[in-house]
Coordinates of C-alpha atoms in Angstrom, one line a residue:
M1 CA 186.3 82.9 179.5
T2 CA 182.7 82.2 179.5
R3 CA 181.0 84.0 176.5
V4 CA 177.7 85.7 177.2
A5 CA 175.1 86.4 174.3
T6 CA 172.0 88.5 174.4
F7 CA 170.2 86.1 172.4
G8 CA 171.1 83.3 174.8
N9 CA 169.7 85.3 177.8
Y10 CA 166.4 86.2 176.1
Q11 CA 166.0 82.6 175.1
S12 CA 166.6 81.4 178.8
A13 CA 164.0 84.0 180.1
L14 CA 161.5 83.2 177.6
L15 CA 161.7 79.5 178.5
N16 CA 161.3 80.3 182.1
L17 CA 158.3 82.5 181.3
M18 CA 156.8 79.6 179.1
T19 CA 157.4 77.2 182.0
A20 CA 155.7 79.4 184.7
Q21 CA 152.7 80.1 182.4
T22 CA 152.2 76.4 181.8
R23 CA 152.4 75.7 185.5
S24 CA 149.9 78.5 186.1
A25 CA 147.5 77.2 183.5
E26 CA 147.7 73.6 185.1
A27 CA 147.3 75.0 188.5
Q28 CA 144.2 77.2 187.4
E29 CA 142.7 74.2 185.8
R30 CA 142.9 72.2 189.1
V31 CA 141.4 75.2 191.0
S32 CA 138.5 75.6 188.5
T33 CA 137.6 71.8 188.1
Q34 CA 138.7 70.7 191.6
K35 CA 140.3 67.7 189.8
N36 CA 143.9 66.6 189.3
A37 CA 143.1 66.1 185.6
T38 CA 140.3 66.2 183.0
D39 CA 140.9 63.0 181.3
L40 CA 142.6 59.5 182.0
T41 CA 145.6 60.4 180.4
G42 CA 146.4 63.1 183.0
F43 CA 146.1 60.4 185.8
G44 CA 149.2 58.3 184.3
R45 CA 149.2 54.7 185.8
Q46 CA 146.3 55.3 187.8
S47 CA 144.1 55.2 184.8
E48 CA 143.5 51.8 184.6
T49 CA 142.4 51.7 188.4
L50 CA 140.0 54.6 187.6
T51 CA 138.7 52.8 184.6
A52 CA 137.6 49.7 186.8
L53 CA 136.2 51.9 189.5
K54 CA 134.1 53.9 187.0
G55 CA 133.0 50.6 185.4
A56 CA 131.9 49.3 188.9
Q57 CA 130.1 52.5 189.4
S58 CA 128.2 52.5 186.2
R59 CA 127.1 48.7 186.9
I60 CA 126.1 49.2 190.3
Q61 CA 124.0 52.5 189.2
G62 CA 122.5 50.3 186.6
F63 CA 121.1 48.1 189.4
M64 CA 120.0 50.8 191.4
D65 CA 117.9 52.2 188.5
T66 CA 116.5 48.9 188.1
A67 CA 115.6 48.3 191.7
E68 CA 113.9 51.9 191.8
A69 CA 111.9 50.8 188.8
V70 CA 110.7 47.7 190.5
T71 CA 110.0 49.3 193.6
A72 CA 107.6 51.4 191.7
R73 CA 106.0 48.4 190.1
L74 CA 105.5 46.7 193.4
T75 CA 104.0 49.6 194.8
T76 CA 101.3 49.6 192.1
Q77 CA 101.1 46.0 192.2
D78 CA 100.2 46.2 196.1
L79 CA 97.7 48.7 195.3
A80 CA 96.1 46.5 192.8
L81 CA 96.1 43.4 195.2
T82 CA 94.6 45.5 197.9
Q83 CA 91.8 46.5 195.7
I84 CA 91.2 43.0 194.7
G85 CA 91.2 41.9 198.2
D86 CA 89.0 44.5 199.1
G87 CA 86.4 43.5 196.6
V88 CA 86.4 39.7 197.7
D89 CA 86.0 40.8 201.3
A90 CA 83.1 43.1 200.3
L91 CA 81.6 40.2 198.6
R92 CA 81.9 38.1 201.7
T93 CA 80.2 40.8 203.8
A94 CA 77.4 41.2 201.1
I95 CA 76.8 37.4 201.3
G96 CA 77.1 37.3 205.0
N97 CA 74.6 40.2 205.5
A98 CA 72.2 38.7 203.2
L99 CA 72.2 35.3 205.1
S100 CA 71.9 37.1 208.5
S101 CA 68.8 39.2 207.1
D102 CA 67.3 36.1 205.3
S103 CA 67.0 38.7 202.3
S104 CA 68.8 39.0 199.0
T105 CA 67.1 41.9 197.7
S106 CA 70.4 44.3 196.7
L107 CA 72.7 41.1 196.7
M108 CA 73.3 40.9 193.0
L109 CA 73.7 44.8 192.9
E110 CA 76.6 44.1 195.3
M111 CA 78.0 41.5 193.4
E112 CA 78.0 43.5 190.1
G113 CA 79.7 46.6 191.9
Q114 CA 82.4 44.1 193.4
F115 CA 83.0 42.6 190.2
Q116 CA 83.9 45.9 188.9
T117 CA 86.1 46.5 191.8
I118 CA 87.9 43.0 191.1
R119 CA 88.0 43.6 187.4
G120 CA 89.6 47.1 187.9
G121 CA 92.4 45.5 190.1
L122 CA 93.2 42.9 187.6
N123 CA 93.4 45.2 184.7
M124 CA 95.2 48.1 186.6
R125 CA 98.0 49.7 184.4
H126 CA 101.5 50.6 185.4
Q127 CA 103.6 53.2 183.3
G128 CA 101.0 52.4 180.4
G129 CA 101.1 48.5 180.7
Y130 CA 98.7 46.1 182.1
L131 CA 100.1 45.0 185.5
F132 CA 98.9 41.3 185.4
A133 CA 99.2 40.7 181.8
G134 CA 102.6 39.0 181.8
T135 CA 104.4 40.3 178.5
Q136 CA 101.2 41.3 176.7
V137 CA 101.2 44.6 178.4
N138 CA 98.9 46.3 175.6
T139 CA 96.2 43.6 176.1
P140 CA 93.7 43.8 179.0
P141 CA 94.1 40.6 180.9
V142 CA 90.2 40.5 181.8
D143 CA 87.9 41.1 178.7
V144 CA 84.4 40.7 180.3
S145 CA 82.7 43.9 181.3
N146 CA 79.9 42.5 183.7
L147 CA 78.5 39.6 185.2
S148 CA 76.2 38.5 182.2
E149 CA 79.3 38.5 180.0
L150 CA 81.4 36.4 182.6
A151 CA 78.3 33.9 182.9
A152 CA 78.1 33.6 179.0
A153 CA 81.9 32.9 178.7
P154 CA 82.9 29.3 177.9
S155 CA 84.9 29.0 181.1
V156 CA 86.4 31.2 183.4
A157 CA 90.0 30.5 181.9
S158 CA 88.5 31.9 178.6
I159 CA 88.2 35.5 180.1
F160 CA 91.9 35.6 180.8
H161 CA 94.2 37.0 178.0
N162 CA 97.5 37.2 179.9
D163 CA 100.4 35.0 178.9
S164 CA 102.5 32.8 181.2
L165 CA 105.6 34.8 181.6
K166 CA 106.0 36.7 184.9
T167 CA 107.8 39.9 185.3
A168 CA 111.6 39.2 186.7
S169 CA 114.1 41.7 187.3
R170 CA 117.9 41.5 187.9
V171 CA 118.6 43.5 191.0
A172 CA 122.1 42.5 191.7
E173 CA 125.0 40.3 190.5
G174 CA 123.4 36.9 190.6
T175 CA 120.2 37.9 192.1
T176 CA 117.1 37.9 189.8
L177 CA 113.7 38.4 191.4
E178 CA 110.4 37.2 189.9
T179 CA 108.2 40.4 191.0
G180 CA 105.1 39.8 189.0
F181 CA 101.8 38.0 189.2
L182 CA 99.4 36.9 186.3
A183 CA 95.7 37.8 186.3
N184 CA 94.5 34.5 186.0
E185 CA 96.3 33.3 189.1
V186 CA 95.1 36.2 191.0
G187 CA 91.6 36.3 189.8
T188 CA 90.4 32.8 188.9
D189 CA 88.9 31.9 192.3
A190 CA 87.0 35.3 192.8
M191 CA 85.8 35.1 189.1
S192 CA 84.8 31.6 189.4
I193 CA 82.5 32.2 192.4
L194 CA 81.1 35.5 190.7
R195 CA 80.2 33.3 187.8
D196 CA 78.6 30.3 189.8
I197 CA 76.4 33.0 191.7
Q198 CA 75.4 34.6 188.4
N199 CA 74.5 31.4 186.9
Y200 CA 72.5 30.4 189.9
H201 CA 70.8 33.8 190.1
T202 CA 69.5 33.1 186.3
S203 CA 68.8 29.5 186.8
A204 CA 65.6 27.8 188.1
A205 CA 66.7 28.0 191.6
G206 CA 66.8 31.8 191.3
P207 CA 66.6 34.5 191.3
L208 CA 68.5 36.1 194.1
T209 CA 66.2 39.1 194.6
G210 CA 64.1 38.5 197.9
K211 CA 63.5 36.3 200.7
L212 CA 66.0 33.4 200.7
T213 CA 64.9 29.9 200.5
E214 CA 66.7 26.9 202.1
P215 CA 68.5 26.0 199.0
Q216 CA 69.6 29.3 198.2
K217 CA 70.8 29.7 201.8
T218 CA 72.9 26.5 201.5
F219 CA 74.3 27.6 198.0
L220 CA 75.5 31.1 199.4
T221 CA 77.0 29.5 202.7
T222 CA 79.0 27.3 200.3
Q223 CA 80.0 30.4 198.3
L224 CA 80.9 32.3 201.7
A225 CA 83.4 29.5 202.4
R226 CA 85.0 29.7 198.9
L227 CA 85.3 33.4 199.1
E228 CA 87.2 32.8 202.4
Q229 CA 89.5 30.9 200.7
A230 CA 89.9 33.3 197.7
S231 CA 90.5 36.1 200.1
K232 CA 93.4 34.0 201.8
G233 CA 95.0 33.6 198.3
V234 CA 95.0 37.4 197.6
I235 CA 96.3 38.2 201.0
D236 CA 99.3 35.7 200.5
K237 CA 100.0 37.3 197.0
T238 CA 99.8 41.0 198.8
A239 CA 102.1 39.7 201.5
T240 CA 104.6 38.1 199.1
T241 CA 104.6 41.5 197.2
G242 CA 105.5 43.4 200.5
S243 CA 108.2 40.8 201.3
L244 CA 109.7 41.3 197.7
A245 CA 109.5 45.2 198.4
N246 CA 111.5 45.0 201.6
Q247 CA 114.0 42.7 199.8
V248 CA 114.5 45.3 197.0
E249 CA 114.8 47.8 199.5
N250 CA 117.6 46.0 201.4
V251 CA 119.4 45.6 198.1
E252 CA 119.1 49.3 197.3
K253 CA 120.7 50.0 200.6
S254 CA 123.5 47.6 199.9
H255 CA 124.1 49.2 196.3
K256 CA 124.0 52.7 197.8
A257 CA 126.5 51.6 200.5
Q258 CA 128.7 50.4 197.7
L259 CA 128.3 53.3 195.3
D260 CA 129.3 55.7 198.2
S261 CA 132.4 53.5 198.9
L262 CA 133.4 53.6 195.3
D263 CA 132.8 57.3 194.9
E264 CA 135.3 57.9 197.9
L265 CA 137.9 55.7 196.2
V266 CA 137.6 57.7 192.9
S267 CA 137.4 61.0 194.8
N268 CA 140.8 60.1 196.5
R269 CA 142.4 59.4 193.3
T270 CA 141.0 62.3 191.3
D271 CA 140.0 65.4 193.6
A272 CA 142.7 68.0 193.8
D273 CA 144.2 69.2 196.9
M274 CA 143.0 72.5 196.7
A275 CA 145.3 74.0 199.2
K276 CA 148.1 72.9 197.3
A277 CA 146.4 74.0 193.9
V278 CA 145.9 77.6 195.2
T279 CA 149.4 77.7 196.5
D280 CA 150.7 76.5 193.1
L281 CA 148.7 78.8 191.3
Q282 CA 149.9 81.8 193.4
L283 CA 153.5 80.7 193.0
S284 CA 153.4 80.1 189.4
Q285 CA 151.8 83.8 189.1
I286 CA 154.7 85.1 190.9
A287 CA 157.2 83.1 188.6
I288 CA 155.5 84.8 185.7
Q289 CA 155.8 88.1 187.1
A290 CA 159.6 87.6 187.8
S291 CA 160.2 86.3 184.3
A292 CA 158.5 89.2 182.8
Q293 CA 160.7 91.3 184.8
V294 CA 163.8 89.6 183.8
I295 CA 162.9 90.0 180.2
S296 CA 162.1 93.6 180.7
Q297 CA 165.5 94.3 182.2
L298 CA 167.2 92.4 179.5
R299 CA 166.2 95.1 177.2
Q300 CA 168.5 97.6 179.2
V301 CA 171.6 95.2 179.4
S302 CA 171.9 94.7 175.7
L303 CA 175.4 94.7 174.3
L304 CA 174.3 96.9 171.6
N305 CA 173.8 99.6 174.3
Y306 CA 177.3 99.5 175.2
L307 CA 178.4 99.3 171.8
S308 CA 176.6 102.4 170.9

């Protein structure tokens, strides 16, 4: 003969109700977060795999952030080199015009103006630091402010205050790109030519202010050839900057593809099946209602009611 006790019935019904409530809470959490769990403990044996995937995601995102910063720097560097190149080309044009017109009336004014253009490019800033200063980003790499100061300097090398360390960035595993240039390697040729022209202008062979003499024509023709070589040097550095920018862009695209792939792998392991989650929620709510009804009915079938 099986013995039935009121206490046992209540206990069984309450356990069923609590189980249904737990399932409802879990299903509700999946519906609201759209994830199978909110911490690694909830993923069980897959937690190690997820940890590795998350680590790879963080590492690639770091490389992408670095590449983005390098791209911004290269964009500013391209602007600076273009400005320097334009200044050198303007010097060539000014000297060419003087030779063709046989007059140097405004030549030195043009020299001074283009000196300022080139100096501005060499002292260009990026995010608060001097672009071509190496690691001495708080010190202007060119400290002379006009042609007179340039001519008075002990040497062209003495006007540059950058160090010898170029900017390098690690944009991928095993890939470090040297993306920076130094002011002295970019501007030495142009500054040497400007210094020589200024010294010639103030020497006994000058001044370069009127009709050109034959020696002055010869001198300016020589400087014109030197400026052509200086222009080529700046163009080469501008082209190198463009090539580096393309390389960084390709690296960014590769990282983006890898990150998308990793996101998909993580999503496959962590994202909840929403249709199943909603169904589980509905079933658990029905189970709660059923358990509650059973408990309510147990109040009417107590043995005490029959004993009374």
